[in-house]
mmCIF file of C-alpha atoms in Angstrom:
data_model
loop_
_atom_site.group_PDB
_atom_site.id
_atom_site.type_symbol
_atom_site.label_atom_id
_atom_site.label_comp_id
_atom_site.label_asym_id
_atom_site.label_seq_id
_atom_site.Cartn_x
_atom_site.Cartn_y
_atom_site.Cartn_z
ATOM 1 C CA MET A 1 0.003 0.105 -0.020
ATOM 2 C CA SER A 2 1.195 3.517 -0.976
ATOM 3 C CA GLU A 3 1.893 6.071 1.480
ATOM 4 C CA ALA A 4 -0.983 8.133 0.548
ATOM 5 C CA GLY A 5 -3.227 5.069 0.718
ATOM 6 C CA ARG A 6 -1.989 4.396 4.439
ATOM 7 C CA ASP A 7 -2.454 7.943 5.535
ATOM 8 C CA ALA A 8 -5.894 8.097 3.967
ATOM 9 C CA ARG A 9 -6.747 4.779 5.872
ATOM 10 C CA ALA A 10 -5.280 6.115 9.149
ATOM 11 C CA VAL A 11 -7.316 9.352 8.817
ATOM 12 C CA THR A 12 -10.723 7.208 8.170
ATOM 13 C CA LEU A 13 -9.936 4.979 10.871
ATOM 14 C CA GLU A 14 -9.284 7.957 13.387
ATOM 15 C CA SER A 15 -12.424 9.556 12.212
ATOM 16 C CA GLY A 16 -14.494 6.422 12.814
ATOM 17 C CA SER A 17 -12.865 6.243 16.210
ATOM 18 C CA ARG A 18 -13.703 9.588 17.140
ATOM 19 C CA ARG A 19 -17.355 9.057 16.309
ATOM 20 C CA GLY A 20 -17.515 5.997 18.182
ATOM 21 C CA ARG A 21 -16.046 7.546 21.139
ATOM 22 C CA ALA A 22 -18.594 10.606 20.646
ATOM 23 C CA LEU A 23 -21.566 8.245 20.769
ATOM 24 C CA ARG A 24 -20.274 6.292 23.627
ATOM 25 C CA GLY A 25 -19.954 9.459 25.443
ATOM 26 C CA VAL A 26 -23.594 10.530 24.979
ATOM 27 C CA PRO A 27 -25.440 10.087 28.408
ATOM 28 C CA LEU A 28 -28.429 7.581 28.171
ATOM 29 C CA PRO A 29 -30.883 10.089 29.656
ATOM 30 C CA LEU A 30 -29.995 12.253 26.579
ATOM 31 C CA LEU A 31 -29.722 9.641 24.021
ATOM 32 C CA VAL A 32 -33.160 7.901 24.520
ATOM 33 C CA PRO A 33 -35.336 11.068 24.197
ATOM 34 C CA ALA A 34 -33.065 12.167 21.222
ATOM 35 C CA LEU A 35 -33.917 8.655 19.310
ATOM 36 C CA VAL A 36 -37.374 9.107 20.217
ATOM 37 C CA GLY A 37 -37.510 12.546 18.954
ATOM 38 C CA LEU A 38 -35.942 11.586 15.955
ATOM 39 C CA ALA A 39 -38.531 8.560 15.204
ATOM 40 C CA PHE A 40 -41.259 10.980 16.214
ATOM 41 C CA LEU A 41 -40.134 13.348 13.372
ATOM 42 C CA LEU A 42 -39.313 10.680 10.722
ATOM 43 C CA LEU A 43 -42.179 8.227 11.151
ATOM 44 C CA PRO A 44 -45.073 10.233 9.563
ATOM 45 C CA LEU A 45 -42.754 10.894 6.468
ATOM 46 C CA LEU A 46 -41.977 7.213 6.263
ATOM 47 C CA ALA A 47 -45.739 6.304 6.540
ATOM 48 C CA LEU A 48 -46.410 8.661 3.694
ATOM 49 C CA LEU A 49 -43.663 6.751 1.602
ATOM 50 C CA VAL A 50 -45.105 3.410 2.648
ATOM 51 C CA ARG A 51 -48.719 4.110 1.918
ATOM 52 C CA ALA A 52 -47.975 6.126 -1.348
ATOM 53 C CA PRO A 53 -49.918 4.590 -4.271
ATOM 54 C CA TRP A 54 -46.774 4.190 -6.302
ATOM 55 C CA ARG A 55 -48.463 2.285 -9.300
ATOM 56 C CA SER A 56 -51.229 4.932 -9.840
ATOM 57 C CA LEU A 57 -48.979 7.779 -8.927
ATOM 58 C CA PRO A 58 -48.379 8.831 -12.478
ATOM 59 C CA ASP A 59 -52.046 8.837 -13.428
ATOM 60 C CA GLN A 60 -52.797 10.693 -10.175
ATOM 61 C CA LEU A 61 -50.245 13.422 -10.889
ATOM 62 C CA THR A 62 -51.507 13.660 -14.552
ATOM 63 C CA SER A 63 -55.163 14.245 -13.732
ATOM 64 C CA PRO A 64 -56.577 17.537 -14.811
ATOM 65 C CA GLU A 65 -57.279 18.706 -11.110
ATOM 66 C CA VAL A 66 -54.089 17.697 -9.864
ATOM 67 C CA TRP A 67 -52.235 19.526 -12.839
ATOM 68 C CA GLN A 68 -54.157 22.783 -12.283
ATOM 69 C CA ALA A 69 -53.121 22.789 -8.701
ATOM 70 C CA LEU A 70 -49.536 22.022 -9.408
ATOM 71 C CA GLN A 71 -49.464 24.620 -12.164
ATOM 72 C CA LEU A 72 -51.125 27.231 -10.001
ATOM 73 C CA SER A 73 -48.941 26.648 -7.155
ATOM 74 C CA LEU A 74 -45.638 26.736 -9.073
ATOM 75 C CA ILE A 75 -46.718 29.954 -10.905
ATOM 76 C CA SER A 76 -48.032 31.797 -7.753
ATOM 77 C CA ALA A 77 -45.203 30.597 -5.637
ATOM 78 C CA THR A 78 -42.515 32.194 -8.093
ATOM 79 C CA CYS A 79 -44.587 35.313 -8.487
ATOM 80 C CA ALA A 80 -44.612 35.702 -4.604
ATOM 81 C CA THR A 81 -41.084 35.065 -4.469
ATOM 82 C CA ALA A 82 -40.307 37.772 -7.238
ATOM 83 C CA LEU A 83 -42.527 40.180 -5.178
ATOM 84 C CA SER A 84 -40.659 39.304 -2.130
ATOM 85 C CA LEU A 85 -37.469 39.862 -3.802
ATOM 86 C CA VAL A 86 -38.481 43.247 -5.029
ATOM 87 C CA LEU A 87 -39.787 44.585 -1.683
ATOM 88 C CA GLY A 88 -37.712 42.384 0.697
ATOM 89 C CA VAL A 89 -34.071 42.895 -0.452
ATOM 90 C CA PRO A 90 -34.280 46.838 0.113
ATOM 91 C CA LEU A 91 -36.128 46.119 3.426
ATOM 92 C CA ALA A 92 -33.501 43.893 4.595
ATOM 93 C CA TRP A 93 -30.766 46.587 3.284
ATOM 94 C CA LEU A 94 -32.639 49.287 5.379
ATOM 95 C CA LEU A 95 -32.696 47.178 8.623
ATOM 96 C CA ALA A 96 -28.981 46.170 8.062
ATOM 97 C CA ARG A 97 -27.342 49.264 6.901
ATOM 98 C CA THR A 98 -29.335 52.184 8.301
ATOM 99 C CA ARG A 99 -29.929 53.518 11.748
ATOM 100 C CA PHE A 100 -33.394 55.006 12.423
ATOM 101 C CA PRO A 101 -35.781 55.347 15.567
ATOM 102 C CA GLY A 102 -37.714 52.225 16.171
ATOM 103 C CA ARG A 103 -35.608 50.096 13.940
ATOM 104 C CA GLY A 104 -35.993 47.221 16.316
ATOM 105 C CA LEU A 105 -39.677 47.618 16.260
ATOM 106 C CA VAL A 106 -39.950 47.503 12.584
ATOM 107 C CA ARG A 107 -37.701 44.337 12.534
ATOM 108 C CA ALA A 108 -39.938 42.657 14.992
ATOM 109 C CA LEU A 109 -43.077 43.694 12.884
ATOM 110 C CA VAL A 110 -41.378 42.245 9.857
ATOM 111 C CA THR A 111 -40.761 38.812 11.414
ATOM 112 C CA LEU A 112 -44.172 38.770 12.917
ATOM 113 C CA PRO A 113 -45.749 36.495 9.904
ATOM 114 C CA LEU A 114 -43.152 33.915 11.082
ATOM 115 C CA VAL A 115 -44.990 33.339 14.261
ATOM 116 C CA LEU A 116 -48.626 34.631 13.444
ATOM 117 C CA PRO A 117 -51.194 31.975 12.689
ATOM 118 C CA PRO A 118 -51.602 31.917 8.834
ATOM 119 C CA VAL A 119 -55.484 32.035 9.209
ATOM 120 C CA VAL A 120 -55.014 35.396 11.346
ATOM 121 C CA GLY A 121 -52.924 36.434 8.637
ATOM 122 C CA GLY A 122 -55.479 35.784 5.954
ATOM 123 C CA VAL A 123 -57.946 37.759 8.149
ATOM 124 C CA ALA A 124 -55.565 40.633 8.526
ATOM 125 C CA LEU A 125 -55.153 40.791 4.557
ATOM 126 C CA LEU A 126 -59.013 40.675 4.199
ATOM 127 C CA LEU A 127 -59.376 43.638 6.694
ATOM 128 C CA ALA A 128 -56.585 45.538 4.717
ATOM 129 C CA LEU A 129 -57.046 44.502 1.166
ATOM 130 C CA GLY A 130 -60.617 43.316 0.915
ATOM 131 C CA ARG A 131 -63.334 45.285 -0.950
ATOM 132 C CA ASN A 132 -64.285 47.135 2.334
ATOM 133 C CA GLY A 133 -60.688 47.015 3.602
ATOM 134 C CA VAL A 134 -58.706 49.818 4.900
ATOM 135 C CA VAL A 135 -56.769 50.025 1.451
ATOM 136 C CA GLY A 136 -58.757 47.562 -0.533
ATOM 137 C CA GLN A 137 -61.694 49.840 -0.747
ATOM 138 C CA TRP A 138 -59.596 52.455 -2.396
ATOM 139 C CA LEU A 139 -57.902 49.996 -4.781
ATOM 140 C CA ASP A 140 -61.543 48.900 -5.862
ATOM 141 C CA SER A 141 -63.132 52.227 -6.306
ATOM 142 C CA TRP A 142 -60.102 54.133 -7.780
ATOM 143 C CA PHE A 143 -58.509 51.410 -9.932
ATOM 144 C CA GLY A 144 -61.082 48.692 -10.156
ATOM 145 C CA ILE A 145 -58.658 46.097 -8.425
ATOM 146 C CA THR A 146 -60.002 43.263 -6.422
ATOM 147 C CA LEU A 147 -57.482 40.985 -4.772
ATOM 148 C CA PRO A 148 -59.536 38.745 -2.635
ATOM 149 C CA PHE A 149 -60.681 35.264 -4.135
ATOM 150 C CA THR A 150 -58.474 35.877 -7.189
ATOM 151 C CA THR A 151 -55.064 34.392 -8.249
ATOM 152 C CA ALA A 152 -53.423 37.666 -7.519
ATOM 153 C CA GLY A 153 -54.874 37.270 -3.827
ATOM 154 C CA VAL A 154 -52.980 33.830 -3.771
ATOM 155 C CA VAL A 155 -49.697 35.596 -4.648
ATOM 156 C CA VAL A 156 -50.310 38.376 -2.164
ATOM 157 C CA ALA A 157 -51.196 35.924 0.512
ATOM 158 C CA GLU A 158 -48.099 33.773 -0.153
ATOM 159 C CA ALA A 159 -45.724 36.748 -0.329
ATOM 160 C CA PHE A 160 -47.106 37.849 2.937
ATOM 161 C CA VAL A 161 -46.052 34.793 4.912
ATOM 162 C CA ALA A 162 -42.960 34.101 2.578
ATOM 163 C CA MET A 163 -41.176 37.542 2.601
ATOM 164 C CA PRO A 164 -39.812 37.400 6.199
ATOM 165 C CA PHE A 165 -37.797 34.401 5.387
ATOM 166 C CA LEU A 166 -36.098 36.204 2.602
ATOM 167 C CA VAL A 167 -35.612 39.365 4.639
ATOM 168 C CA ILE A 168 -33.970 37.570 7.574
ATOM 169 C CA SER A 169 -31.621 35.776 5.371
ATOM 170 C CA VAL A 170 -30.716 38.840 3.314
ATOM 171 C CA GLU A 171 -30.243 41.065 6.484
ATOM 172 C CA GLY A 172 -27.812 38.402 8.207
ATOM 173 C CA THR A 173 -25.726 38.197 4.870
ATOM 174 C CA LEU A 174 -25.526 41.971 4.962
ATOM 175 C CA ARG A 175 -24.513 42.200 8.480
ATOM 176 C CA ALA A 176 -21.635 39.714 7.698
ATOM 177 C CA ALA A 177 -20.681 41.417 4.635
ATOM 178 C CA ASP A 178 -17.904 44.169 5.094
ATOM 179 C CA PRO A 179 -19.456 47.634 4.523
ATOM 180 C CA ARG A 180 -16.237 49.061 3.598
ATOM 181 C CA TYR A 181 -16.385 47.964 0.066
ATOM 182 C CA GLU A 182 -19.572 49.864 -0.290
ATOM 183 C CA GLU A 183 -18.015 52.880 1.501
ATOM 184 C CA ALA A 184 -15.024 52.716 -0.812
ATOM 185 C CA ALA A 185 -17.372 52.878 -3.831
ATOM 186 C CA THR A 186 -19.111 55.871 -2.460
ATOM 187 C CA THR A 187 -15.821 57.527 -2.030
ATOM 188 C CA LEU A 188 -14.936 56.970 -5.667
ATOM 189 C CA GLY A 189 -17.899 58.801 -6.837
ATOM 190 C CA ALA A 190 -20.572 56.091 -7.040
ATOM 191 C CA SER A 191 -24.090 56.873 -5.704
ATOM 192 C CA ARG A 192 -25.398 54.896 -2.681
ATOM 193 C CA PHE A 193 -27.676 52.969 -5.081
ATOM 194 C CA THR A 194 -24.854 52.286 -7.659
ATOM 195 C CA ALA A 195 -22.570 50.983 -4.833
ATOM 196 C CA PHE A 196 -25.428 48.614 -3.639
ATOM 197 C CA ARG A 197 -26.021 47.425 -7.148
ATOM 198 C CA ARG A 198 -22.433 46.985 -8.371
ATOM 199 C CA VAL A 199 -20.720 46.104 -5.108
ATOM 200 C CA THR A 200 -23.010 44.988 -2.268
ATOM 201 C CA LEU A 201 -25.411 42.922 -4.376
ATOM 202 C CA PRO A 202 -22.793 40.648 -5.666
ATOM 203 C CA LEU A 203 -21.356 40.053 -2.436
ATOM 204 C CA ILE A 204 -24.732 39.105 -0.830
ATOM 205 C CA ALA A 205 -26.004 37.073 -3.970
ATOM 206 C CA PRO A 206 -25.601 33.701 -2.184
ATOM 207 C CA GLY A 207 -27.643 34.938 0.888
ATOM 208 C CA VAL A 208 -30.366 36.345 -1.563
ATOM 209 C CA ALA A 209 -30.584 33.040 -3.402
ATOM 210 C CA ALA A 210 -30.963 31.131 -0.165
ATOM 211 C CA GLY A 211 -33.596 33.453 1.090
ATOM 212 C CA ALA A 212 -35.345 33.359 -2.384
ATOM 213 C CA VAL A 213 -35.547 29.427 -2.263
ATOM 214 C CA LEU A 214 -36.730 29.629 1.380
ATOM 215 C CA ALA A 215 -39.350 32.143 0.454
ATOM 216 C CA TRP A 216 -40.441 29.994 -2.665
ATOM 217 C CA ALA A 217 -40.665 26.821 -0.550
ATOM 218 C CA ARG A 218 -42.737 28.701 2.118
ATOM 219 C CA ALA A 219 -44.977 30.140 -0.411
ATOM 220 C CA LEU A 220 -45.519 26.884 -2.228
ATOM 221 C CA GLY A 221 -46.664 25.140 1.216
ATOM 222 C CA GLU A 222 -48.996 28.190 2.296
ATOM 223 C CA PHE A 223 -52.529 27.039 3.195
ATOM 224 C CA GLY A 224 -54.006 29.157 6.057
ATOM 225 C CA ALA A 225 -53.698 32.548 4.711
ATOM 226 C CA THR A 226 -54.535 31.403 1.016
ATOM 227 C CA ILE A 227 -57.627 29.812 1.799
ATOM 228 C CA THR A 228 -58.847 32.676 4.149
ATOM 229 C CA PHE A 229 -57.914 35.393 1.783
ATOM 230 C CA ALA A 230 -58.109 33.757 -1.848
ATOM 231 C CA GLY A 231 -60.508 31.057 -1.095
ATOM 232 C CA ASN A 232 -60.463 27.656 -2.666
ATOM 233 C CA PHE A 233 -61.624 27.646 -6.304
ATOM 234 C CA PRO A 234 -60.153 25.003 -8.654
ATOM 235 C CA GLY A 235 -58.154 26.461 -11.581
ATOM 236 C CA ARG A 236 -58.147 29.950 -9.881
ATOM 237 C CA THR A 237 -57.165 29.982 -6.105
ATOM 238 C CA GLN A 238 -56.605 26.213 -5.351
ATOM 239 C CA THR A 239 -53.022 25.463 -4.710
ATOM 240 C CA MET A 240 -51.420 22.229 -3.793
ATOM 241 C CA PRO A 241 -51.965 22.281 -0.065
ATOM 242 C CA LEU A 242 -55.515 23.304 -0.534
ATOM 243 C CA ALA A 243 -55.864 20.489 -3.173
ATOM 244 C CA VAL A 244 -54.474 17.953 -0.577
ATOM 245 C CA TYR A 245 -57.001 19.160 1.993
ATOM 246 C CA LEU A 246 -59.848 18.866 -0.248
ATOM 247 C CA ALA A 247 -58.735 15.388 -1.737
ATOM 248 C CA LEU A 248 -58.276 13.834 1.616
ATOM 249 C CA GLN A 249 -62.077 14.054 1.908
ATOM 250 C CA ASN A 250 -62.865 12.526 -1.362
ATOM 251 C CA ASP A 251 -59.678 10.892 -2.980
ATOM 252 C CA PRO A 252 -57.073 9.784 -0.489
ATOM 253 C CA ALA A 253 -54.880 8.530 -3.139
ATOM 254 C CA ALA A 254 -54.608 11.911 -4.887
ATOM 255 C CA ALA A 255 -54.034 13.569 -1.512
ATOM 256 C CA ILE A 256 -50.978 11.335 -1.048
ATOM 257 C CA ALA A 257 -49.679 11.977 -4.411
ATOM 258 C CA LEU A 258 -49.838 15.721 -3.719
ATOM 259 C CA SER A 259 -48.212 15.415 -0.354
ATOM 260 C CA LEU A 260 -45.408 13.478 -2.099
ATOM 261 C CA VAL A 261 -44.824 16.217 -4.557
ATOM 262 C CA LEU A 262 -44.701 18.921 -1.620
ATOM 263 C CA LEU A 263 -42.151 16.322 0.159
ATOM 264 C CA ALA A 264 -40.110 16.137 -2.927
ATOM 265 C CA VAL A 265 -39.823 19.807 -3.239
ATOM 266 C CA SER A 266 -38.950 20.282 0.624
ATOM 267 C CA ILE A 267 -36.097 17.685 0.241
ATOM 268 C CA ALA A 268 -34.960 19.476 -2.774
ATOM 269 C CA VAL A 269 -34.785 22.804 -0.954
ATOM 270 C CA LEU A 270 -32.908 21.351 1.935
ATOM 271 C CA ALA A 271 -30.463 19.684 -0.485
ATOM 272 C CA GLY A 272 -29.884 23.053 -2.434
ATOM 273 C CA LEU A 273 -29.267 24.796 0.888
ATOM 274 C CA ARG A 274 -26.917 22.234 2.581
ATOM 275 C CA ASP A 275 -23.684 23.733 1.240
ATOM 276 C CA ARG A 276 -24.633 27.095 2.772
ATOM 277 C CA TRP A 277 -25.536 25.527 6.170
ATOM 278 C CA MET A 278 -22.420 23.643 6.333
ATOM 279 C CA THR A 279 -20.213 26.559 5.400
ATOM 280 C CA ALA A 280 -22.023 28.832 7.991
ATOM 281 C CA SER A 281 -21.646 26.013 10.796
ATOM 282 C CA SER A 282 -18.098 25.342 9.968
#
């Protein structure tokens, strides 16, 4: 065996030995509930895979009702993510790079949809943007725009619950980025917006991408705010989570098929963000 091979084997054995010692060093009162918690989280997902109608899955996913929900979900989640990018990135920059009275309160209000029950968010959207809402009545009378129970309402509801994920991700990336590059660009004659567009934005691009993926996944899985603000009309406002809820009552096989699609998307999101998490934790 070559010297390089012996070194690689020694490293592998040492790594395995360390893992073994670490596992043996875990106290039993911590190991048992940890394993139970792991089983608690994995068992429902395994049950979904075990009970999935694999033979009829292609037919389920190509049925007109399921395809409508899939198509609407993908389009609305993408539009909601685009809206979150347009509004959320400047908001994250404002929170990270400027000082103003009440900044902590603004940050708390921005993150409020993360902990707010989605149904409550839908009711709040109705009160704000409904036909008789605080702003919605003016949108209806001045511009003839009605958002509730429309596809546009789906996008608004999804953006409301998804944008905080993007804002938090981008703000954290901005705080980690060195502001001296931005300051150097301004001293060379660039405006603040030009410095942001040409210097800061390329630096924080990975954080923006990660936040966009998280926002897209959150928008894709939104249920409570969507059904409250936009309703559940097939082909117009019925997204995949709503279709799962409706199919569970009439066609459990279709509900499982749609659930598998959402599960696959979630796994893809986690796989796409794995390198970023590993880099941040190292």
